[in-house]
Short mmCIF file of C-alpha atoms in Angstrom, two decimals:
data_model
loop_
_atom_site.label_atom_id
_atom_site.label_comp_id
_atom_site.label_asym_id
_atom_site.label_seq_id
_atom_site.Cartn_x
_atom_site.Cartn_y
_atom_site.Cartn_z
CA MET A 215 0.00 0.00 0.00
CA ASP A 216 1.30 3.47 -0.93
CA GLU A 217 0.69 5.69 2.10
CA ARG A 218 2.53 8.72 0.73
CA THR A 219 0.64 11.93 0.01
CA HIS A 220 0.23 12.73 -3.67
CA TYR A 221 -0.32 16.27 -4.98
CA ARG A 222 -2.60 16.35 -8.01
CA THR A 223 -4.70 18.63 -10.16
CA VAL A 224 -7.90 17.82 -12.03
CA VAL A 225 -10.04 20.00 -14.30
CA VAL A 226 -13.60 20.43 -13.01
CA ARG A 227 -16.04 22.49 -15.06
CA GLY A 228 -13.16 24.19 -16.80
CA GLN A 229 -11.31 25.05 -13.58
CA GLU A 230 -8.14 23.44 -12.23
CA ILE A 231 -8.71 22.01 -8.76
CA PHE A 232 -5.64 21.04 -6.75
CA TYR A 233 -5.96 18.24 -4.21
CA ARG A 234 -3.93 16.08 -1.86
CA GLU A 235 -4.56 12.35 -1.82
CA ALA A 236 -3.25 9.39 0.13
CA GLY A 237 -4.23 5.86 1.05
CA ASP A 238 -5.52 2.73 -0.65
CA PRO A 239 -7.85 3.63 -3.57
CA ASP A 240 -10.19 0.86 -2.40
CA ALA A 241 -10.35 2.00 1.23
CA PRO A 242 -13.28 3.99 2.65
CA VAL A 243 -13.05 7.60 1.48
CA LEU A 244 -12.72 10.64 3.74
CA LEU A 245 -13.25 13.93 1.88
CA LEU A 246 -11.50 16.80 3.68
CA LEU A 247 -13.03 20.27 3.18
CA HIS A 248 -10.98 23.16 4.53
CA GLY A 249 -11.99 26.55 5.90
CA TYR A 250 -10.98 30.18 5.55
CA PRO A 251 -8.30 31.47 5.12
CA THR A 252 -6.45 28.23 4.53
CA SER A 253 -6.48 25.33 2.06
CA SER A 254 -5.81 21.59 2.03
CA HIS A 255 -2.57 22.63 3.74
CA MET A 256 -4.49 22.46 7.03
CA PHE A 257 -4.73 18.66 6.61
CA ARG A 258 -1.02 18.11 5.87
CA ASP A 259 -0.41 16.28 9.18
CA LEU A 260 -3.81 14.57 9.51
CA ILE A 261 -3.56 12.85 6.12
CA PRO A 262 -0.55 10.63 6.90
CA ARG A 263 -1.99 9.78 10.30
CA LEU A 264 -5.07 8.22 8.69
CA ALA A 265 -3.71 6.98 5.36
CA THR A 266 -3.18 3.39 6.55
CA ARG A 267 -6.94 2.90 6.92
CA TYR A 268 -8.66 5.38 4.61
CA ARG A 269 -8.42 7.05 1.26
CA LEU A 270 -7.95 10.75 2.06
CA VAL A 271 -8.90 13.34 -0.57
CA ALA A 272 -8.44 17.04 0.25
CA PRO A 273 -9.23 19.60 -2.46
CA ASP A 274 -8.44 23.30 -2.38
CA HIS A 275 -11.66 25.24 -2.95
CA LEU A 276 -11.72 27.41 -6.04
CA GLY A 277 -9.95 30.68 -5.16
CA PHE A 278 -7.92 29.05 -2.37
CA GLY A 279 -4.58 27.31 -2.07
CA TYR A 280 -3.19 26.01 -5.34
CA SER A 281 -6.53 25.71 -7.15
CA ALA A 282 -7.45 28.10 -9.92
CA ALA A 283 -8.59 31.54 -8.81
CA PRO A 284 -10.52 33.16 -11.64
CA SER A 285 -11.34 36.78 -10.95
CA ALA A 286 -14.56 37.69 -9.21
CA ASP A 287 -15.69 39.14 -12.54
CA ASP A 288 -15.20 35.80 -14.28
CA PHE A 289 -16.66 33.48 -11.64
CA ASP A 290 -19.58 34.03 -9.29
CA TYR A 291 -18.06 33.23 -5.90
CA THR A 292 -20.92 31.94 -3.80
CA PHE A 293 -21.06 29.01 -1.41
CA ALA A 294 -23.70 27.40 -3.61
CA ASN A 295 -21.31 27.49 -6.56
CA LEU A 296 -18.38 26.20 -4.52
CA ALA A 297 -20.59 23.32 -3.36
CA GLU A 298 -21.45 22.52 -6.99
CA ILE A 299 -17.76 22.54 -7.91
CA THR A 300 -17.05 20.22 -4.97
CA ALA A 301 -19.83 17.83 -5.98
CA ALA A 302 -18.51 17.80 -9.55
CA PHE A 303 -14.99 17.20 -8.18
CA THR A 304 -16.16 14.09 -6.30
CA GLU A 305 -17.89 12.83 -9.44
CA ARG A 306 -14.78 13.49 -11.53
CA LEU A 307 -12.77 11.32 -9.11
CA GLY A 308 -15.47 8.65 -8.97
CA LEU A 309 -16.21 9.18 -5.27
CA SER A 310 -19.73 7.79 -5.07
CA ARG A 311 -19.67 7.23 -1.28
CA PHE A 312 -17.57 9.13 1.22
CA ALA A 313 -17.33 10.46 4.74
CA MET A 314 -16.70 14.19 5.11
CA TYR A 315 -14.41 16.16 7.41
CA VAL A 316 -15.49 19.82 7.44
CA GLN A 317 -14.15 22.96 9.07
CA ASP A 318 -15.25 26.61 8.86
CA TYR A 319 -16.06 27.41 5.16
CA GLY A 320 -15.86 23.71 4.39
CA ALA A 321 -18.95 23.12 6.54
CA PRO A 322 -21.59 25.02 4.53
CA ILE A 323 -20.02 23.65 1.34
CA GLY A 324 -20.27 20.15 2.79
CA TRP A 325 -23.77 20.67 4.21
CA ARG A 326 -25.02 21.74 0.78
CA LEU A 327 -23.39 18.73 -0.85
CA ALA A 328 -24.82 16.34 1.74
CA ALA A 329 -28.33 17.81 1.63
CA ALA A 330 -28.37 17.53 -2.16
CA HIS A 331 -26.90 14.00 -2.20
CA PRO A 332 -27.57 12.38 1.19
CA GLU A 333 -27.06 8.90 -0.25
CA ARG A 334 -23.38 9.71 -0.90
CA VAL A 335 -22.38 10.77 2.63
CA THR A 336 -21.54 7.92 5.01
CA ALA A 337 -20.42 9.95 8.06
CA ILE A 338 -19.40 13.47 9.07
CA VAL A 339 -16.57 14.83 11.17
CA THR A 340 -16.95 18.50 12.01
CA GLN A 341 -14.08 20.49 13.49
CA ASN A 342 -15.56 23.90 14.24
CA GLY A 343 -17.83 23.55 11.24
CA ASN A 344 -21.07 25.23 12.24
CA ALA A 345 -24.75 24.67 11.39
CA TYR A 346 -26.54 26.36 14.32
CA LEU A 347 -27.17 29.87 15.56
CA ASP A 348 -25.93 28.58 18.91
CA GLY A 349 -22.43 28.51 17.48
CA LEU A 350 -22.25 32.10 16.24
CA ASP A 351 -20.39 34.62 18.34
CA GLU A 352 -22.49 37.75 17.81
CA ASP A 353 -19.63 40.20 18.27
CA PHE A 354 -17.55 38.44 15.64
CA TRP A 355 -20.41 37.95 13.17
CA ALA A 356 -22.08 41.37 13.46
CA PRO A 357 -19.88 43.06 10.81
CA ILE A 358 -20.26 40.06 8.48
CA ARG A 359 -24.04 40.18 8.79
CA ALA A 360 -23.95 43.94 8.16
CA TYR A 361 -21.81 43.54 5.05
CA GLY A 362 -23.96 40.69 3.74
CA THR A 363 -27.21 42.59 4.12
CA ASP A 364 -25.97 46.07 3.17
CA PRO A 365 -22.67 45.99 1.24
CA SER A 366 -21.09 49.44 1.11
CA SER A 367 -17.72 51.07 1.60
CA ALA A 368 -18.58 51.56 5.28
CA THR A 369 -19.53 47.91 5.91
CA GLU A 370 -16.69 46.62 3.75
CA ALA A 371 -13.89 48.27 5.72
CA PRO A 372 -14.13 45.96 8.78
CA ILE A 373 -14.26 42.93 6.48
CA ARG A 374 -11.01 43.84 4.76
CA ARG A 375 -9.32 43.68 8.15
CA PHE A 376 -10.05 39.93 8.25
CA GLN A 377 -7.47 39.55 5.48
CA THR A 378 -4.60 41.15 7.40
CA LEU A 379 -1.67 39.22 8.82
CA ASP A 380 -2.67 40.05 12.40
CA ALA A 381 -6.24 38.86 11.89
CA ILE A 382 -5.17 35.59 10.31
CA ARG A 383 -2.55 34.97 13.01
CA TRP A 384 -5.31 35.57 15.59
CA GLN A 385 -7.45 32.83 14.03
CA TYR A 386 -4.62 30.36 14.57
CA THR A 387 -3.43 31.38 18.02
CA HIS A 388 -6.47 32.72 19.88
CA GLY A 389 -7.70 30.31 22.50
CA VAL A 390 -4.65 28.04 22.26
CA PRO A 391 -3.18 27.57 25.77
CA ASP A 392 0.29 26.90 24.36
CA GLU A 393 0.84 29.03 21.27
CA SER A 394 4.27 27.49 20.72
CA LEU A 395 2.43 24.44 19.33
CA VAL A 396 1.16 26.48 16.35
CA SER A 397 3.66 26.90 13.55
CA PRO A 398 3.92 30.39 12.02
CA ASP A 399 4.17 28.60 8.68
CA THR A 400 0.38 28.30 8.86
CA TRP A 401 -0.59 31.95 8.77
CA LEU A 402 2.32 33.00 6.57
CA HIS A 403 1.35 30.34 4.02
CA ASP A 404 -2.27 31.55 4.03
CA VAL A 405 -1.36 35.23 3.78
CA ALA A 406 0.95 34.63 0.82
CA LEU A 407 -1.85 32.97 -1.14
CA LEU A 408 -4.48 35.50 -0.10
CA ARG A 409 -2.28 38.30 -1.43
CA ARG A 410 -2.34 37.01 -4.99
CA PRO A 411 -3.74 39.61 -7.41
CA GLY A 412 -7.52 39.69 -7.31
CA ASN A 413 -7.89 37.41 -4.31
CA ALA A 414 -9.02 40.16 -1.95
CA GLU A 415 -12.14 40.66 -4.06
CA ILE A 416 -12.76 36.91 -4.17
CA GLN A 417 -12.75 36.77 -0.36
CA LEU A 418 -15.00 39.82 -0.11
CA ARG A 419 -17.54 38.15 -2.39
CA LEU A 420 -17.56 35.01 -0.26
CA THR A 421 -17.84 36.97 2.97
CA ARG A 422 -20.76 38.89 1.51
CA ASP A 423 -22.42 35.59 0.58
CA TYR A 424 -21.93 33.98 3.99
CA VAL A 425 -25.35 35.09 5.21
CA THR A 426 -26.89 32.59 2.77
CA ASN A 427 -25.35 29.81 4.85
CA ILE A 428 -27.00 31.09 8.01
CA ASP A 429 -30.33 31.34 6.19
CA LEU A 430 -30.00 27.65 5.27
CA TYR A 431 -29.33 26.42 8.80
CA PRO A 432 -32.92 25.09 9.15
CA ALA A 433 -32.53 23.12 5.91
CA PHE A 434 -29.19 21.70 7.03
CA GLN A 435 -30.72 20.71 10.36
CA GLU A 436 -33.57 18.98 8.52
CA TYR A 437 -30.96 16.99 6.60
CA PHE A 438 -29.42 15.86 9.89
CA ARG A 439 -32.81 14.83 11.29
CA ALA A 440 -33.87 12.99 8.15
CA SER A 441 -30.57 11.21 7.51
CA GLN A 442 -29.39 10.50 11.07
CA VAL A 443 -25.92 10.50 9.56
CA PRO A 444 -23.20 9.44 12.04
CA LEU A 445 -21.47 12.61 13.23
CA LEU A 446 -18.41 13.39 15.32
CA ALA A 447 -17.75 16.94 16.51
CA ALA A 448 -14.09 17.47 17.47
CA TRP A 449 -14.35 21.11 18.48
CA GLY A 450 -11.90 23.71 19.68
CA ALA A 451 -13.86 24.89 22.72
CA HIS A 452 -12.01 28.23 22.94
CA ASP A 453 -12.98 29.28 19.42
CA GLU A 454 -14.56 32.75 19.37
CA ILE A 455 -15.72 32.43 15.76
CA PHE A 456 -17.80 29.28 16.21
CA ARG A 457 -18.50 28.82 19.88
CA LEU A 458 -18.87 25.48 21.63
CA GLY A 459 -22.68 25.81 21.58
CA GLY A 460 -22.45 24.99 17.89
CA ALA A 461 -20.93 21.62 18.75
CA THR A 462 -23.43 20.53 21.39
CA ALA A 463 -26.37 21.70 19.24
CA PHE A 464 -25.85 18.79 16.83
CA GLN A 465 -27.30 16.45 19.42
CA ARG A 466 -30.69 18.15 19.08
CA ASP A 467 -31.04 16.68 15.61
CA LEU A 468 -28.57 13.79 15.88
CA PRO A 469 -29.01 12.35 19.39
CA ASP A 470 -26.19 9.85 18.83
CA ALA A 471 -23.68 12.48 17.71
CA GLU A 472 -20.32 12.25 19.47
CA ILE A 473 -19.14 15.57 20.91
CA HIS A 474 -15.56 16.17 22.02
CA LEU A 475 -14.68 19.66 23.28
CA LEU A 476 -10.95 20.23 23.08
CA PRO A 477 -8.87 22.90 24.89
CA ALA A 478 -8.04 24.51 21.55
CA GLY A 479 -9.00 27.34 19.23
CA HIS A 480 -10.46 27.69 15.74
CA PHE A 481 -7.76 25.57 14.08
CA ALA A 482 -7.68 22.74 16.60
CA LEU A 483 -5.69 20.48 14.27
CA GLU A 484 -2.64 22.66 14.79
CA SER A 485 -2.40 22.03 18.53
CA HIS A 486 -4.38 18.77 18.92
CA GLY A 487 -3.80 16.98 15.63
CA ALA A 488 -2.76 13.63 17.10
CA GLN A 489 -5.77 13.55 19.45
CA ILE A 490 -8.18 14.47 16.66
CA ALA A 491 -6.70 11.79 14.40
CA ARG A 492 -7.34 9.17 17.08
CA LEU A 493 -10.92 10.38 17.57
CA VAL A 494 -11.58 10.32 13.82
CA ASP A 495 -10.03 6.88 13.37
CA ASP A 496 -12.05 5.41 16.22
CA PHE A 497 -15.27 7.08 15.06
CA LEU A 498 -14.95 6.08 11.41
CA GLY A 499 -13.95 2.57 12.40
CA ARG A 500 -17.36 2.21 14.02
CA ALA A 501 -19.42 4.34 11.65
CA LEU A 502 -18.30 3.16 8.23
CA PRO A 503 -19.25 -0.12 6.57
CA ARG A 504 -16.24 -2.32 5.84
#
């Protein structure tokens, strides 16, 4: 078995999508969907930890990482469109059945995919991937709601600050008891890619569209109730973007959901990667058909 990570690109609907892949092609599939402001880079350590048992596939969303980034004038950057690209990506790779690991932006992309194709999703791991109002920190989300409902130069200014080095570093280090566990390579890698020409406008478009995800929370929750999909929440409990109430809320619709609150922040993989890998391996070992 080849357990090394491979770095590949495939054309999906005319766009080049970069992805990382490892594991036996015949093993159960785990689709890894990253959040903002990162890419499949966030899964660089998790992939080899799970590759002996699963086929790991981690794409960079369009406009992120090493995937194509057409200008915001040439592509309509909405979460609905990113979900369609992701669904087409899985079809292009022949992934007819898969578990999903979602975080941050990856969650509403994954929820849309799962709600549209519930028969394809075997299990879900959510690491600070929200689907409930309970998880939204109102202070953090107030400017995003304002920009989404009334985009203007005044409401845009606070949003642009989310793209700064200090803001991105904060996402990685805030709430982490031992910040020395978080490599600065993470935020410097993200910032370098965000500063590509035209990317600022791409991120503004997606931020403006984020309110559509919140509007769909009831539909996502209905998917959970109807499917009773096995779900594990491995949640950084100190996250001030998606608070821990978002993790425990899953049990309202999925009573058997497993909830693990970790002493970590928004990017819990950076400080608790080995623990999360063990939780995921144990969970999928019980949840997935063999």
